[in-house]
Amino acid sequence: MDRVGIPHMTPDEFRKRGRQVIDWIAAYMERVEDYPVLSQVEPGDVRAALAEHPPATGQDFDLVMADLDGVVMPGITHWQSPGFHAFFNANASGPAILGDLVSSGLGVQGMLWATSPACTELETHVMDWLAEMLDLPETFSSSGPGGGVIQDSASSATLTAVIAAREKATGGTTNHTGNLGNLIAYTSAEAHSSIEKAIRVAGIGADNLRSIEVDEAFAMRPAALEEAIRKDLAAGRRPFFVCATVGTTSSTAIDPVRDIGEICRRYGLWLHVDAALAGTAALLPGMRWIHDGLELSDSYVFNPHKWMLTNFDCSAFFVADRAALISALSVLPEYLRNKASASGTVIDYRDWQIPLGRRFRALKLWFVIRHYGVEGLQAFVEEHLRLTRLFASWVENADNFELAAPAPVNLVCFRHPGGDAVNRRILDNLNASGDVYLSHTRLDGKLTLRLAIGQTHTAERHVRRAWELIQAAATA
Ligand SMILES: *Cc1c(COP(=O)(O)O)cnc(C)c1O
């Protein structure tokens, strides 16, 4: 309790409790495999165990920690369990957690360069590092007209791209007039839901988003894209934006970015490339084919928080022309004016995103890259690719399962030939076992099981165990 009765935590108390919490997290890391991967609570269980009213006076920290174990933990689905194969992973790592902790400790709000020069400059620097690590086109490096920024999610990055594209297509008038005209956007039928959400939020309207058909590998058909663009032009509408996906969420299909990019150039459309999960694979020179044609794109996003050992949230967004982005998003009220910004020599990342405020996310990425080194990160990805090929080979050789799609990255889509009800039962049995967590999708109209291999500590034994459990569920 301080002099005026405010119960702040003193630095000494923080030191003691901080050690306790770090020990708690380290113990969690050691025993994460002991928990059922998918939380077993019923709706309302967690709230029913919480105090009905907030405490009037501060409580002992030990009570909080006790409820963390007793109330919160049963309601956790263990994303950091090596048996987590659902959706895509959101992997975490020691250095990322510590980097995030330092960010919390500094409590910086990095909206402007001046509000913490290191927050901005470290971010610019690690984004250039990422561009180098993935061998992204020169256009995305901060030394040219483009550059990178860290956003909270790929969804926000895509919305930002749509807004910049919208502004560019209307010659910078939409911001003022609110008059969108007949703008039309395109993405494949397999694109992530965040594309439609961005189109809705940006005021384009979901009816003006064309869903382009895909080929037998679930990748966008460029010829179908061009046909749709021509049709819209002929009807007097204004095509402005295409989103290609490198690694779709259902099946990691890779759209042909070069062909799509050439079409976008021909018709003057903004090309955004969503590589949220798969981008990380380009750490490996042998996987860089996934980005073939990326130099034709205007913006690109991938999530280090999915598969590059950086705790959620950390989404890396790059643009080839930062001027388009900044002119679309910059609003300068008097209270934000400052000498550094006026000099034009600094980056103010507030103009590269929707919110004003921003966390110091570059720290965790910097900690991760320095801790693992490029080679350490490459080894991590390489091992998951190997395990994916191994699992896919088991499916291919089994007489009771079949591959439902190619597996170019770290996801295997497969199904039992017995139909939807059989696959549903297998999935439910597996997830009730507590040992693994898988999710599903629908491909060619059929219920399909998905096994993603991207958790920090997933090793061959976990993937073998998953296959044993799948076989047991199929024959039960
Ligand atoms: C996961 C994913 C997203 C959404 O990512 P968030 O960062 O959660 O918004 C978008 N696109 C693809 C292809 C994804 O796999």
Coordinates of C-alpha atoms and ligand atoms in Angstrom, one line a residue:
M1 CA 0.0 0.0 0.0
D2 CA 1.5 3.4 -0.9
R3 CA 1.1 6.7 0.9
V4 CA -2.3 7.5 -0.5
G5 CA -3.6 3.9 -0.1
I6 CA -3.2 2.6 -3.7
P7 CA -2.0 -1.0 -3.5
H8 CA 0.6 -0.9 -6.3
M9 CA 2.9 -3.9 -6.7
T10 CA 6.4 -2.7 -5.6
P11 CA 9.4 -3.6 -7.8
D12 CA 10.4 -6.1 -5.1
E13 CA 7.0 -7.7 -5.0
F14 CA 7.0 -7.8 -8.8
R15 CA 10.4 -9.5 -8.8
K16 CA 9.0 -12.2 -6.4
R17 CA 5.7 -12.7 -8.2
G18 CA 7.4 -12.4 -11.6
R19 CA 9.6 -15.4 -10.7
Q20 CA 6.6 -17.3 -9.5
V21 CA 4.8 -16.7 -12.8
I22 CA 7.8 -17.6 -14.9
D23 CA 8.1 -20.8 -12.9
W24 CA 4.4 -21.4 -13.5
I25 CA 4.8 -21.0 -17.2
A26 CA 7.9 -23.2 -17.3
A27 CA 6.1 -25.9 -15.4
Y28 CA 3.2 -25.6 -17.9
M29 CA 5.7 -26.1 -20.7
E30 CA 6.9 -29.3 -19.0
R31 CA 3.5 -30.8 -18.4
V32 CA 1.5 -29.5 -21.4
E33 CA 1.2 -33.0 -22.8
D34 CA -0.6 -34.2 -19.6
Y35 CA -3.7 -32.0 -20.4
P36 CA -6.5 -33.0 -22.8
V37 CA -5.7 -30.9 -25.9
L38 CA -9.3 -29.8 -26.4
S39 CA -10.8 -28.3 -23.3
Q40 CA -13.5 -30.5 -21.8
V41 CA -15.6 -27.8 -20.1
E42 CA -19.3 -27.2 -21.0
P43 CA -20.5 -23.7 -21.9
G44 CA -20.9 -21.6 -18.8
D45 CA -18.6 -23.7 -16.6
V46 CA -15.8 -21.2 -16.4
R47 CA -18.1 -18.2 -15.6
A48 CA -20.0 -20.3 -13.0
A49 CA -16.7 -20.7 -11.1
L50 CA -15.8 -17.0 -11.1
A51 CA -16.7 -14.6 -8.3
E52 CA -20.0 -12.9 -9.1
H53 CA -18.7 -9.4 -8.3
P54 CA -15.3 -7.8 -8.6
P55 CA -13.4 -7.6 -5.3
A56 CA -13.8 -4.3 -3.5
T57 CA -10.3 -4.5 -2.1
G58 CA -7.1 -5.9 -3.6
Q59 CA -6.6 -9.7 -3.1
D60 CA -3.6 -11.7 -2.4
F61 CA -1.7 -12.8 -5.5
D62 CA -1.7 -16.4 -4.4
L63 CA -5.5 -16.4 -4.6
V64 CA -5.3 -15.3 -8.2
M65 CA -2.8 -18.0 -9.0
A66 CA -4.9 -20.6 -7.3
D67 CA -7.9 -19.6 -9.5
L68 CA -5.7 -19.7 -12.5
D69 CA -5.1 -23.3 -11.8
G70 CA -8.5 -24.2 -10.6
V71 CA -10.8 -22.1 -12.8
V72 CA -8.9 -21.0 -15.9
M73 CA -6.8 -24.0 -16.8
P74 CA -9.8 -26.5 -17.2
G75 CA -11.1 -24.0 -19.8
I76 CA -8.0 -23.9 -21.8
T77 CA -7.6 -25.6 -25.2
H78 CA -3.9 -26.4 -25.3
W79 CA -2.6 -24.7 -28.5
Q80 CA 0.9 -25.3 -27.2
S81 CA 0.4 -29.1 -26.9
P82 CA 2.3 -31.1 -29.5
G83 CA -0.9 -32.9 -30.1
F84 CA -2.6 -29.8 -31.4
H85 CA -3.2 -30.4 -35.1
A86 CA -6.4 -28.3 -35.6
F87 CA -6.9 -25.2 -37.8
F88 CA -3.4 -23.8 -38.3
N89 CA -1.1 -23.6 -35.3
A90 CA -0.4 -20.5 -33.3
N91 CA 3.0 -21.6 -32.0
A92 CA 4.8 -20.0 -29.1
S93 CA 8.4 -20.1 -27.9
G94 CA 10.5 -19.1 -24.9
P95 CA 12.2 -16.1 -26.6
A96 CA 8.9 -14.8 -28.0
I97 CA 7.2 -15.0 -24.5
L98 CA 10.2 -13.1 -23.0
G99 CA 10.2 -10.5 -25.8
D100 CA 6.5 -9.9 -25.2
L101 CA 7.1 -9.6 -21.5
V102 CA 9.7 -6.9 -22.1
S103 CA 7.2 -5.1 -24.3
S104 CA 4.7 -5.2 -21.5
G105 CA 7.3 -4.1 -19.0
L106 CA 8.1 -1.0 -21.1
G107 CA 4.5 -0.4 -21.7
V108 CA 5.3 1.6 -24.9
Q109 CA 2.6 2.9 -27.2
G110 CA 4.4 3.3 -30.5
M111 CA 1.9 5.2 -32.6
L112 CA 4.5 7.7 -33.8
W113 CA 8.3 7.5 -34.3
A114 CA 8.5 10.2 -31.6
T115 CA 6.5 8.1 -29.0
S116 CA 9.4 5.7 -29.0
P117 CA 12.0 5.8 -31.8
A118 CA 13.2 2.3 -31.0
C119 CA 9.7 0.8 -31.4
T120 CA 9.5 2.1 -34.9
E121 CA 13.1 1.6 -36.0
L122 CA 13.4 -2.0 -34.6
E123 CA 10.2 -2.8 -36.4
T124 CA 11.4 -1.4 -39.7
H125 CA 14.6 -3.3 -39.2
V126 CA 13.1 -6.8 -38.4
M127 CA 10.7 -6.4 -41.2
D128 CA 13.6 -5.9 -43.6
W129 CA 15.2 -9.0 -41.9
L130 CA 12.1 -11.0 -42.7
A131 CA 12.1 -9.8 -46.3
E132 CA 15.7 -11.0 -46.5
M133 CA 15.0 -14.3 -44.7
L134 CA 12.1 -15.2 -47.0
D135 CA 13.8 -13.7 -50.1
L136 CA 10.9 -11.4 -50.7
P137 CA 11.0 -9.0 -53.7
E138 CA 13.1 -5.9 -53.3
T139 CA 9.9 -3.8 -53.6
F140 CA 9.0 -4.8 -50.1
S141 CA 12.2 -3.5 -48.5
S142 CA 12.2 -0.2 -46.6
S143 CA 15.1 1.1 -48.7
G144 CA 12.8 1.5 -51.7
P145 CA 9.3 2.9 -52.0
G146 CA 7.7 0.0 -50.0
G147 CA 8.2 -1.5 -46.6
G148 CA 6.8 -3.7 -43.9
V149 CA 4.7 -3.2 -40.8
I150 CA 3.6 -5.6 -38.0
Q151 CA -0.1 -5.9 -37.6
D152 CA -2.2 -7.8 -35.1
S153 CA -3.6 -10.3 -37.7
A154 CA -3.7 -11.1 -41.4
S155 CA -7.4 -10.0 -41.3
S156 CA -6.3 -6.4 -40.4
A157 CA -3.5 -6.5 -43.0
T158 CA -5.9 -7.5 -45.7
L159 CA -8.4 -4.8 -44.7
T160 CA -5.6 -2.3 -44.8
A161 CA -4.6 -3.5 -48.3
V162 CA -8.3 -3.2 -49.5
I163 CA -8.5 0.3 -48.2
A164 CA -5.2 1.4 -49.9
A165 CA -6.3 -0.3 -53.1
R166 CA -9.7 1.4 -52.9
E167 CA -8.1 4.8 -52.4
K168 CA -5.6 4.2 -55.3
A169 CA -8.4 3.1 -57.6
T170 CA -10.5 6.2 -57.0
G171 CA -7.6 8.6 -57.3
G172 CA -7.7 9.4 -53.6
T173 CA -11.3 10.6 -53.6
T174 CA -13.1 7.9 -51.7
N175 CA -11.8 9.1 -48.3
H176 CA -13.4 12.4 -48.9
T177 CA -16.6 11.7 -50.8
G178 CA -17.4 8.2 -49.5
N179 CA -18.5 7.5 -53.0
L180 CA -17.3 4.1 -53.9
G181 CA -18.6 3.7 -57.5
N182 CA -18.8 0.3 -58.9
L183 CA -15.6 -1.2 -57.4
I184 CA -15.3 -5.0 -57.8
A185 CA -12.9 -7.3 -56.0
Y186 CA -11.8 -10.9 -56.8
T187 CA -10.6 -13.9 -54.8
S188 CA -10.8 -17.6 -55.1
A189 CA -13.7 -19.7 -53.8
E190 CA -11.1 -21.2 -51.3
A191 CA -9.9 -17.8 -50.0
H192 CA -10.1 -17.1 -46.2
S193 CA -13.2 -15.5 -44.7
S194 CA -11.2 -12.4 -43.8
I195 CA -11.2 -11.3 -47.5
E196 CA -15.0 -11.1 -47.5
K197 CA -14.9 -9.4 -44.1
A198 CA -12.4 -6.8 -45.3
I199 CA -14.6 -6.2 -48.4
R200 CA -17.6 -5.7 -46.2
V201 CA -15.9 -3.4 -43.7
A202 CA -14.3 -1.3 -46.5
G203 CA -17.8 -0.6 -47.8
I204 CA -17.3 -2.4 -51.1
G205 CA -20.1 -4.8 -50.3
A206 CA -19.9 -8.6 -50.4
D207 CA -22.0 -8.7 -53.6
N208 CA -19.1 -6.9 -55.3
L209 CA -16.6 -9.7 -54.3
R210 CA -16.3 -12.3 -57.1
S211 CA -15.6 -15.8 -56.0
I212 CA -13.3 -17.3 -58.7
E213 CA -13.4 -21.0 -59.4
V214 CA -10.5 -23.2 -58.5
D215 CA -8.8 -26.1 -60.2
E216 CA -8.6 -29.7 -59.0
A217 CA -5.8 -28.7 -56.6
F218 CA -8.1 -26.0 -55.1
A219 CA -6.0 -23.2 -56.6
M220 CA -7.5 -20.2 -58.4
R221 CA -8.0 -20.6 -62.2
P222 CA -6.3 -17.5 -63.7
A223 CA -8.4 -17.8 -66.9
A224 CA -11.6 -17.7 -64.8
L225 CA -10.3 -14.6 -63.1
E226 CA -9.6 -12.8 -66.4
E227 CA -13.0 -13.8 -67.7
A228 CA -14.7 -12.3 -64.6
I229 CA -12.7 -9.1 -64.9
R230 CA -13.7 -8.7 -68.6
K231 CA -17.3 -9.3 -67.8
D232 CA -17.3 -6.7 -65.2
L233 CA -15.5 -4.2 -67.4
A234 CA -18.0 -4.8 -70.2
A235 CA -20.8 -4.1 -67.8
G236 CA -19.3 -0.7 -66.8
R237 CA -18.1 -1.8 -63.4
R238 CA -14.6 -1.1 -62.0
P239 CA -12.4 -4.0 -61.1
F240 CA -9.8 -2.8 -58.5
F241 CA -8.5 -5.6 -56.2
V242 CA -7.5 -9.2 -56.4
C243 CA -6.5 -11.4 -53.4
A244 CA -4.4 -14.5 -54.2
T245 CA -3.8 -17.0 -51.5
V246 CA -0.5 -18.9 -51.0
G247 CA -1.6 -21.7 -48.7
T248 CA -5.4 -21.7 -48.4
T249 CA -6.9 -22.3 -45.0
S250 CA -8.9 -25.4 -46.1
S251 CA -6.1 -27.3 -47.9
T252 CA -3.0 -25.0 -48.3
A253 CA -3.6 -24.7 -52.0
I254 CA -1.2 -22.3 -53.7
D255 CA -2.7 -19.9 -56.2
P256 CA -0.5 -19.2 -59.3
V257 CA 0.7 -15.8 -58.2
R258 CA 2.6 -15.0 -61.4
D259 CA -0.3 -15.7 -63.7
I260 CA -2.6 -13.8 -61.5
G261 CA -0.1 -10.9 -61.2
E262 CA 0.2 -10.6 -64.9
I263 CA -3.5 -10.3 -65.2
C264 CA -3.6 -7.7 -62.5
R265 CA -0.9 -5.7 -64.3
R266 CA -2.8 -5.9 -67.6
Y267 CA -5.9 -4.5 -66.1
G268 CA -4.3 -2.2 -63.5
L269 CA -5.6 -4.0 -60.4
W270 CA -4.1 -4.1 -56.9
L271 CA -2.8 -7.6 -56.1
H272 CA -2.7 -8.6 -52.5
V273 CA -1.2 -12.0 -51.6
D274 CA -2.4 -13.8 -48.4
A275 CA 0.3 -16.3 -47.3
A276 CA -0.8 -16.2 -43.6
L277 CA 0.3 -19.7 -42.8
A278 CA 2.5 -20.8 -45.7
G279 CA 4.7 -17.8 -46.1
T280 CA 7.0 -19.1 -43.4
A281 CA 7.9 -22.1 -45.6
A282 CA 9.9 -19.6 -47.8
L283 CA 12.6 -19.6 -45.1
L284 CA 13.8 -22.6 -47.0
P285 CA 15.3 -21.9 -50.5
G286 CA 13.7 -25.1 -51.7
M287 CA 10.2 -23.8 -50.9
R288 CA 10.5 -20.3 -52.5
W289 CA 8.6 -21.4 -55.5
I290 CA 5.4 -20.7 -53.5
H291 CA 6.2 -17.0 -54.0
D292 CA 6.9 -17.2 -57.7
G293 CA 5.6 -13.9 -59.2
L294 CA 5.4 -12.1 -55.9
E295 CA 7.2 -9.1 -57.4
L296 CA 4.0 -8.5 -59.3
S297 CA 2.1 -7.9 -56.1
D298 CA 1.2 -4.7 -54.4
S299 CA 0.9 -6.1 -50.9
Y300 CA 1.7 -9.3 -49.0
V301 CA 1.0 -10.8 -45.6
F302 CA 2.2 -13.7 -43.6
N303 CA 1.9 -14.6 -40.0
P304 CA 5.0 -15.3 -37.9
H305 CA 2.4 -16.1 -35.2
K306 CA 1.3 -19.1 -37.0
W307 CA 4.4 -21.0 -37.8
M308 CA 7.5 -19.0 -37.0
L309 CA 7.7 -19.4 -33.2
T310 CA 6.4 -15.9 -32.4
N311 CA 3.6 -15.7 -30.0
F312 CA 0.2 -14.4 -31.3
D313 CA -0.1 -11.6 -32.3
C314 CA 2.4 -10.9 -35.0
S315 CA 1.3 -10.5 -38.6
A316 CA 3.9 -9.3 -41.1
F317 CA 2.4 -7.0 -43.8
F318 CA 4.4 -5.6 -46.7
V319 CA 3.5 -3.1 -49.4
A320 CA 5.4 -2.2 -52.6
D321 CA 4.3 1.5 -52.4
R322 CA 3.9 2.9 -49.0
A323 CA 2.7 6.2 -50.3
A324 CA -0.6 4.6 -51.4
L325 CA -1.1 3.2 -48.0
I326 CA -0.2 6.3 -46.1
S327 CA -2.3 8.6 -48.2
A328 CA -5.3 6.3 -47.6
L329 CA -4.8 6.2 -43.8
S330 CA -3.2 9.3 -42.7
V331 CA -5.3 11.8 -40.7
L332 CA -3.3 14.4 -38.9
P333 CA -4.9 16.3 -36.0
E334 CA -3.0 19.1 -34.2
Y335 CA -2.3 17.0 -31.1
L336 CA -0.2 14.5 -33.1
R337 CA 1.9 17.1 -34.9
N338 CA 5.6 16.9 -34.0
K339 CA 9.0 17.9 -35.4
A340 CA 10.2 14.5 -36.4
S341 CA 7.0 13.6 -38.4
A342 CA 7.1 17.0 -40.1
S343 CA 10.7 16.5 -41.1
G344 CA 9.5 13.6 -43.3
T345 CA 12.5 11.5 -42.3
V346 CA 10.8 9.1 -40.0
I347 CA 8.1 6.4 -40.3
D348 CA 4.9 6.9 -38.2
Y349 CA 3.4 3.4 -38.3
R350 CA 0.0 4.8 -37.1
D351 CA -0.5 5.6 -40.8
W352 CA 0.1 2.0 -41.9
Q353 CA -2.8 0.4 -39.9
I354 CA -6.4 1.0 -38.8
P355 CA -5.9 1.8 -35.0
L356 CA -3.8 4.7 -33.8
G357 CA -2.1 2.9 -30.9
R358 CA 0.3 0.0 -31.3
R359 CA 2.2 -2.4 -29.2
F360 CA 5.9 -3.0 -29.4
R361 CA 5.5 -6.3 -31.2
A362 CA 8.9 -6.1 -33.0
L363 CA 10.6 -7.1 -29.7
K364 CA 9.3 -10.6 -29.7
L365 CA 10.1 -11.1 -33.3
W366 CA 13.6 -9.7 -32.7
F367 CA 14.1 -12.0 -29.7
V368 CA 13.0 -15.0 -31.8
I369 CA 15.2 -14.3 -34.8
R370 CA 18.2 -13.7 -32.6
H371 CA 17.6 -16.7 -30.4
Y372 CA 17.0 -19.3 -33.2
G373 CA 19.0 -17.7 -36.0
V374 CA 17.9 -18.2 -39.6
E375 CA 19.3 -21.7 -39.6
G376 CA 17.4 -22.7 -36.4
L377 CA 14.2 -21.5 -37.9
Q378 CA 14.9 -23.3 -41.2
A379 CA 15.5 -26.5 -39.3
F380 CA 12.2 -26.1 -37.5
V381 CA 10.2 -25.7 -40.7
E382 CA 12.2 -28.4 -42.5
E383 CA 11.3 -30.9 -39.8
H384 CA 7.6 -30.1 -40.0
L385 CA 7.7 -30.5 -43.8
R386 CA 9.3 -33.9 -43.3
L387 CA 6.7 -35.0 -40.8
T388 CA 3.9 -33.8 -43.2
R389 CA 5.3 -35.9 -46.1
L390 CA 5.7 -38.8 -43.7
F391 CA 2.1 -38.6 -42.5
A392 CA 0.8 -38.1 -46.1
S393 CA 2.7 -41.2 -47.2
W394 CA 0.9 -43.2 -44.4
V395 CA -2.4 -42.0 -45.6
E396 CA -1.6 -42.8 -49.2
N397 CA -0.5 -46.3 -48.3
A398 CA -3.5 -47.0 -46.1
D399 CA -6.4 -48.8 -47.6
N400 CA -8.9 -47.1 -45.3
F401 CA -7.9 -43.5 -45.9
E402 CA -7.2 -41.3 -48.9
L403 CA -5.6 -37.9 -49.5
A404 CA -8.2 -35.3 -50.2
A405 CA -5.8 -32.6 -51.6
P406 CA -2.1 -32.2 -52.3
A407 CA 0.0 -31.4 -49.2
P408 CA 2.6 -28.9 -50.3
V409 CA 3.3 -27.4 -46.9
N410 CA 2.4 -28.6 -43.4
L411 CA -1.2 -29.7 -43.6
V412 CA -2.6 -33.0 -44.7
C413 CA -6.2 -33.2 -45.8
F414 CA -7.6 -36.8 -45.8
R415 CA -10.7 -38.7 -45.4
H416 CA -12.2 -42.2 -44.9
P417 CA -14.0 -43.3 -48.1
G418 CA -17.0 -44.2 -46.0
G419 CA -18.7 -40.8 -46.3
D420 CA -19.4 -37.8 -44.1
A421 CA -21.0 -39.6 -41.2
V422 CA -18.0 -41.9 -40.8
N423 CA -15.5 -39.1 -41.0
R424 CA -17.6 -37.1 -38.5
R425 CA -17.6 -40.0 -36.0
I426 CA -13.8 -40.5 -36.4
L427 CA -13.2 -36.8 -35.7
D428 CA -15.5 -36.7 -32.7
N429 CA -13.8 -39.8 -31.3
L430 CA -10.4 -38.5 -31.8
N431 CA -11.1 -35.1 -30.2
A432 CA -12.9 -36.7 -27.2
S433 CA -9.7 -38.8 -26.6
G434 CA -7.9 -35.7 -25.3
D435 CA -4.6 -36.9 -26.9
V436 CA -5.0 -35.0 -30.1
Y437 CA -7.1 -32.2 -31.6
L438 CA -7.9 -32.1 -35.3
S439 CA -10.4 -30.0 -37.2
H440 CA -12.2 -30.5 -40.5
T441 CA -13.1 -28.8 -43.7
R442 CA -15.2 -29.5 -46.8
L443 CA -13.4 -30.2 -50.1
D444 CA -15.3 -31.2 -53.3
G445 CA -18.4 -31.1 -51.0
K446 CA -17.1 -33.9 -48.8
L447 CA -16.3 -33.7 -45.1
T448 CA -12.5 -33.8 -44.8
L449 CA -10.2 -34.2 -41.9
R450 CA -7.2 -31.8 -41.5
L451 CA -4.0 -32.6 -39.7
A452 CA -1.8 -29.5 -39.3
I453 CA 1.8 -30.0 -38.2
G454 CA 3.1 -26.7 -36.9
Q455 CA 3.3 -26.7 -33.1
T456 CA 6.6 -25.7 -31.5
H457 CA 7.3 -29.2 -30.1
T458 CA 5.5 -31.6 -32.4
A459 CA 7.9 -34.4 -33.2
E460 CA 7.7 -37.6 -35.1
R461 CA 6.4 -39.5 -32.0
H462 CA 3.4 -37.2 -31.8
V463 CA 2.6 -37.6 -35.4
R464 CA 2.9 -41.4 -35.1
R465 CA 0.6 -41.4 -32.1
A466 CA -1.9 -39.3 -34.0
W467 CA -1.9 -41.8 -36.8
E468 CA -2.4 -44.7 -34.4
L469 CA -5.3 -42.9 -32.8
I470 CA -6.8 -42.2 -36.2
Q471 CA -6.5 -45.8 -37.1
A472 CA -8.0 -46.9 -33.8
A473 CA -10.9 -44.5 -34.3
A474 CA -11.5 -45.7 -37.8
T475 CA -11.7 -49.3 -36.8
A476 CA -13.7 -48.8 -33.6
Ligands
LIG1 C1 -5.2 -17.9 -40.7 C2 -5.5 -17.3 -42.0 C3 -5.9 -15.9 -42.1 C4 -6.4 -15.2 -40.8 O1 -5.3 -14.9 -40.0 P1 -5.5 -13.9 -38.8 O2 -4.2 -13.5 -38.5 O3 -6.1 -14.7 -37.7 O4 -6.4 -12.8 -39.2 C5 -6.1 -15.4 -43.3 N1 -5.7 -16.0 -44.4 C6 -5.3 -17.3 -44.4 C7 -5.0 -18.0 -45.7 C8 -5.1 -18.0 -43.2 O5 -4.7 -19.2 -43.1

